[in-house]
Tab-separated table of C-alpha atoms in Angstrom:
chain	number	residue	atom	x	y	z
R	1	UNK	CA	13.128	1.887	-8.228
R	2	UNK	CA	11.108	1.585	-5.120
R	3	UNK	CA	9.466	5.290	-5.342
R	4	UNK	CA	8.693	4.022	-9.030
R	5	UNK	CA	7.002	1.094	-7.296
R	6	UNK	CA	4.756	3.364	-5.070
R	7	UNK	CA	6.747	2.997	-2.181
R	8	UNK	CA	7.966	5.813	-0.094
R	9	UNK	CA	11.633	5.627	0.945
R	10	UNK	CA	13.170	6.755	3.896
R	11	UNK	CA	17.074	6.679	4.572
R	12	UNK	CA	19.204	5.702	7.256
R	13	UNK	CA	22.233	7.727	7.343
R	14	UNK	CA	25.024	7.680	9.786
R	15	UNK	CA	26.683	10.998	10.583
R	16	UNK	CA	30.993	10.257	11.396
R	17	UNK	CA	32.473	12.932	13.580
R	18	UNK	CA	34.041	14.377	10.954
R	19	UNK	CA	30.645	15.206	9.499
R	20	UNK	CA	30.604	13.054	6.600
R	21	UNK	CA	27.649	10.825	5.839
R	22	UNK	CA	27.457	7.620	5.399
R	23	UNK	CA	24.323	5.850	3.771
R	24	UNK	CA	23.831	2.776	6.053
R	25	UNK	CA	20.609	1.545	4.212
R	26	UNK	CA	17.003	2.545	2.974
R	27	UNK	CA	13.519	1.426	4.213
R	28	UNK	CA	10.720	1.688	1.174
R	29	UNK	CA	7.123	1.724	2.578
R	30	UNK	CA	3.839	1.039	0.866
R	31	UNK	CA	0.385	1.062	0.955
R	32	UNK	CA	-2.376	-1.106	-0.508
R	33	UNK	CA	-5.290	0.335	-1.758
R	34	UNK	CA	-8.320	-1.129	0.264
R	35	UNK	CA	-10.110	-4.131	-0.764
R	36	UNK	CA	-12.845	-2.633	-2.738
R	37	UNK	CA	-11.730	0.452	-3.776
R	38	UNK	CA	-10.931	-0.593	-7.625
R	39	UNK	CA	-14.155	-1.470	-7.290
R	40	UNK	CA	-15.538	2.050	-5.769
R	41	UNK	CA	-13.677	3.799	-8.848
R	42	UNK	CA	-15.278	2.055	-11.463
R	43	UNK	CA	-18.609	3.060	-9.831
R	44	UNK	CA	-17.983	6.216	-9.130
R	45	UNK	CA	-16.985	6.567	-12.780
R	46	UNK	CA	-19.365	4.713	-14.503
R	47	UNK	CA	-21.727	7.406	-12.512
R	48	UNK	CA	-20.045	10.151	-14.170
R	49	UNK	CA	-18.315	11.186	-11.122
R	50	UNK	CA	-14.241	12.072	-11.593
R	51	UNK	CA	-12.461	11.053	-9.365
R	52	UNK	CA	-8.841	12.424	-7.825
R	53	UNK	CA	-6.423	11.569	-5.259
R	54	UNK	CA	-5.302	14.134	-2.771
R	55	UNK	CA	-2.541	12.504	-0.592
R	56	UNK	CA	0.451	13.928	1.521
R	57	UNK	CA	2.474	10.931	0.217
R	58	UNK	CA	5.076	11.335	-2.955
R	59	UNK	CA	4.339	11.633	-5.939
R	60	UNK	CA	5.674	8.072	-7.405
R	61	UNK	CA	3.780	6.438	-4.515
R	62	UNK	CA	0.782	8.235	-5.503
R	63	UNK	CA	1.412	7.668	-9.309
R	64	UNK	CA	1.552	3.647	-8.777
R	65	UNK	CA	-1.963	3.606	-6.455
R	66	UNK	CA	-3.811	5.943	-8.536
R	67	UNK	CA	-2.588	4.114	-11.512
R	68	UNK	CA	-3.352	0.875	-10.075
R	69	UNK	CA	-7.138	2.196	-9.058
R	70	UNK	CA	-7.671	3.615	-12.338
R	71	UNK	CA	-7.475	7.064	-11.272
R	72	UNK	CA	-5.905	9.323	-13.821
R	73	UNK	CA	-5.839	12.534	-11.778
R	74	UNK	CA	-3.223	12.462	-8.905
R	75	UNK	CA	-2.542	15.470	-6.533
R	76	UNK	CA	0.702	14.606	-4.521
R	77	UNK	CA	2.946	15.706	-1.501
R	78	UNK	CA	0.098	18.058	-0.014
R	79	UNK	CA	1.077	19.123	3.669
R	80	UNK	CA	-2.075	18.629	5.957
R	81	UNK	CA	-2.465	22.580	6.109
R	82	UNK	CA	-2.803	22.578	2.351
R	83	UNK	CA	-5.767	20.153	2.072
R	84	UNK	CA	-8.237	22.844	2.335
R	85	UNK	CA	-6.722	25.207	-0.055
R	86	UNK	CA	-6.724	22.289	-2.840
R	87	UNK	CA	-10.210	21.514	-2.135
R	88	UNK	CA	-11.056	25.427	-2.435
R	89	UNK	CA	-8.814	25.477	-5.877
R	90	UNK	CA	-10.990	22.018	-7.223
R	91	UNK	CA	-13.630	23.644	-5.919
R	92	UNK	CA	-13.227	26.962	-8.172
R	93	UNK	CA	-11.984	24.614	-11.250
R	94	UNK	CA	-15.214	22.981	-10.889
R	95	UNK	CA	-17.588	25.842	-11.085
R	96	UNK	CA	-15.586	27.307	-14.166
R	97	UNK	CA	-16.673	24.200	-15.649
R	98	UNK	CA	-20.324	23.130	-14.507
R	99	UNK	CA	-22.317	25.706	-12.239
R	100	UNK	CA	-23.753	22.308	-10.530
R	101	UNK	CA	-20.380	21.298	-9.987
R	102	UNK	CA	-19.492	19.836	-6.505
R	103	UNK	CA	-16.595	18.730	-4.984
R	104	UNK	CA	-16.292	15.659	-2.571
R	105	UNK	CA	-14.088	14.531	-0.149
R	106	UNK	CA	-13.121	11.090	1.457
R	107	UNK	CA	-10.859	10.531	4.499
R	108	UNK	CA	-10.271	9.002	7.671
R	109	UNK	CA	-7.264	10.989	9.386
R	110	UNK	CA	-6.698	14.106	11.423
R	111	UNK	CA	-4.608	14.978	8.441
R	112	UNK	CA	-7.969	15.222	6.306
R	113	UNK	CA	-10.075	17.074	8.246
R	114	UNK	CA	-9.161	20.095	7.107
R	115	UNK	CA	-10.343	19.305	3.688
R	116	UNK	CA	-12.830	17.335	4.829
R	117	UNK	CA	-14.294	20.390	6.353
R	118	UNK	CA	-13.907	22.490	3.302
R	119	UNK	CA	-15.266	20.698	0.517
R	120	UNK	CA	-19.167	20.354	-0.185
R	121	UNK	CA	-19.672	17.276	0.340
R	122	UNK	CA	-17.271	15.159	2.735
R	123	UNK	CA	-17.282	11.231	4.010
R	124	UNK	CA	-15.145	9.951	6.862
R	125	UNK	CA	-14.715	6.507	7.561
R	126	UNK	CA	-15.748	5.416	10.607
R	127	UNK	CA	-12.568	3.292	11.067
R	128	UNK	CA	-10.647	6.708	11.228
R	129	UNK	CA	-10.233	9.418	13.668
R	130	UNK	CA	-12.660	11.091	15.419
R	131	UNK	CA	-11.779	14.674	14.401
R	132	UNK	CA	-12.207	13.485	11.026
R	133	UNK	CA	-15.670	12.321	11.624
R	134	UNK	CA	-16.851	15.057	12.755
R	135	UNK	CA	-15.408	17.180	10.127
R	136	UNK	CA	-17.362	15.403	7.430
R	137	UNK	CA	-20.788	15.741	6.764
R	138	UNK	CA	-21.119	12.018	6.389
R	139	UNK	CA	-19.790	8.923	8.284
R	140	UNK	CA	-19.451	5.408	6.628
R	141	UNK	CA	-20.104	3.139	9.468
R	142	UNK	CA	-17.311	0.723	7.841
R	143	UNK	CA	-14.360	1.409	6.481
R	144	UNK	CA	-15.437	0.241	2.855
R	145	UNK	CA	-15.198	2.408	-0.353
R	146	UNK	CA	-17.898	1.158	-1.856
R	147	UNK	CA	-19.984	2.656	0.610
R	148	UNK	CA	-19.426	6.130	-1.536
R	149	UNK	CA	-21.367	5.377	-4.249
R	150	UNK	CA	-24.009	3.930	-2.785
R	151	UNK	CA	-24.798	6.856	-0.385
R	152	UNK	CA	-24.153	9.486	-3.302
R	153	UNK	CA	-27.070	7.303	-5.137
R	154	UNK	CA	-29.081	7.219	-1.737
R	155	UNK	CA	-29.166	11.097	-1.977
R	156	UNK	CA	-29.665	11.309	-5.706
R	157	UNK	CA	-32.589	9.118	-4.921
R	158	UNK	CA	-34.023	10.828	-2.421
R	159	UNK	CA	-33.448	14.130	-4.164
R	160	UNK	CA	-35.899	12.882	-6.869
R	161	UNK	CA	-38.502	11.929	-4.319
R	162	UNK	CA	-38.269	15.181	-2.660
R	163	UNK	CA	-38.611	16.966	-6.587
R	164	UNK	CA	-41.468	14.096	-7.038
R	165	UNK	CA	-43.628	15.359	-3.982
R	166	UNK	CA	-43.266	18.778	-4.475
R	167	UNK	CA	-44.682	18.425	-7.864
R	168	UNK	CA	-47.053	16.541	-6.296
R	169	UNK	CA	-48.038	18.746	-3.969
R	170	UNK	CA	-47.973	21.872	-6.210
R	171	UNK	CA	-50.025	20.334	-8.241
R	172	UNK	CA	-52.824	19.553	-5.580
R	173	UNK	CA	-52.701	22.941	-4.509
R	174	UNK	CA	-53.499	23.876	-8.141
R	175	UNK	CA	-56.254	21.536	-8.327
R	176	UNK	CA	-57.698	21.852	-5.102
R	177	UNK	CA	-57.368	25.384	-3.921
R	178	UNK	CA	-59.828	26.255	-6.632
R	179	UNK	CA	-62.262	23.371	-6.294
C-alpha cells in the first residue's frame, strides 16, 4: 500500500540468535515533487517537448510522482552507474525517430552527473551538488523547474536571431560585394 502510494519502504528486521527474523516494523518514505514542476511539465509539453523520469527510486514511487506530474514515461530503479547508459539508449531511440532529435537532462545530485554528462543537453540546479554543476552544460541559478522551459525558449530564440543575421549578412554580401 505505501509503495502504491509512491513511497519507498524500508524494513526493520530483528535477527534472534537462532537466525530467525522477526519484522519489528516498516518506515515508508516520500518525496514531493517541487513546487512548480506540474507546472514545468505542462510547458515543456505544450512545447512539444516529451518528457521522462529517470530516477534510482522504485518503481511504485516513481509511478505515483510521474503520474501525479503528468508524466507518462517513467524509467525506474536505475543505479547511478546506469544513468549514462539510459541517456545513451534515449539518446539512440531518439535519432531512430527524428534526426534533430535531442535528449535533455535535469538533476541536482552526484548521482546524476553521470547522465548529466552524457546527454546533449544537461541542466543542474544550482541548489544541488557541485559535481553535478559542473557536469551540466547549464546551471539554473534556483532550484525552480520552470526555469527549463524558459532557457530551452531563450536558446530557441536566440537560435533564430543567429539564422536571422546570417541571412542578413549573406544577403549584404550578395548585394554589396558586387556594387
Amino acid at each position: 500500500a505505501l509503495q502504491s502510494a509512491g513511497r519507498s519502504v524500508s524494513w526493520v528486521i530483528e535477527t534472534a540468535a537462532d537466525g530467525s527474523h522477526h519484522a519489528l516494523g516498516l518506515l515508508g518514505f516520500g518525496d514531493t515533487p517541487k513546487p512548480h514542476a506540474q507546472d514545468a511539465i505542462n510547458t515543456l509539453t505544450a512545447m512539444g517537448i516529451q518528457s521522462v523520469m529517470l530516477t534510482g527510486d522504485n518503481a511504485g514511487a516513481a509511478a505515483a510522482i510521474a503520474q501525479s506530474l503528468g508524466i507518462t514515461r517513467v524509467i525506474a530503479e536505475v543505479l547511478p552507474q546506469d544513468k549514462a547508459q539510459t541517456i545513451a539508449s534515449l539518446k539512440s531511440e531518439a535519432a531512430r525517430q527524428s534526426a534533430s532529435a535531442t535528449v535533455a537532462m535535469v538533476g541536482d545530485g552526484i548521482n546524476d552527473a553521470p547522465a548529466l554528462a552524457a546527454a546533449d543537453v544537461s541542466f543542474a540546479m544550482a541548489t544541488g551538488t557541485d559535481v553535478a554543476m559542473q557536469s551540466a552544460g547549464i546551471t539554473l541559478m534556483r532550484g525552480d523547474p520552470g526555469l527549463v522551459p524558459a532557457a530551452i525558449e531563450i536558446s530557441r530564440r536566440t537560435v533564430a536571431k543567429i539564422r536571422q543575421n546570417l541571412f542578413w549578412a549573406f544577403a549584404y554580401n550578395i548585394i554589396g560585394i558586387p556594387l
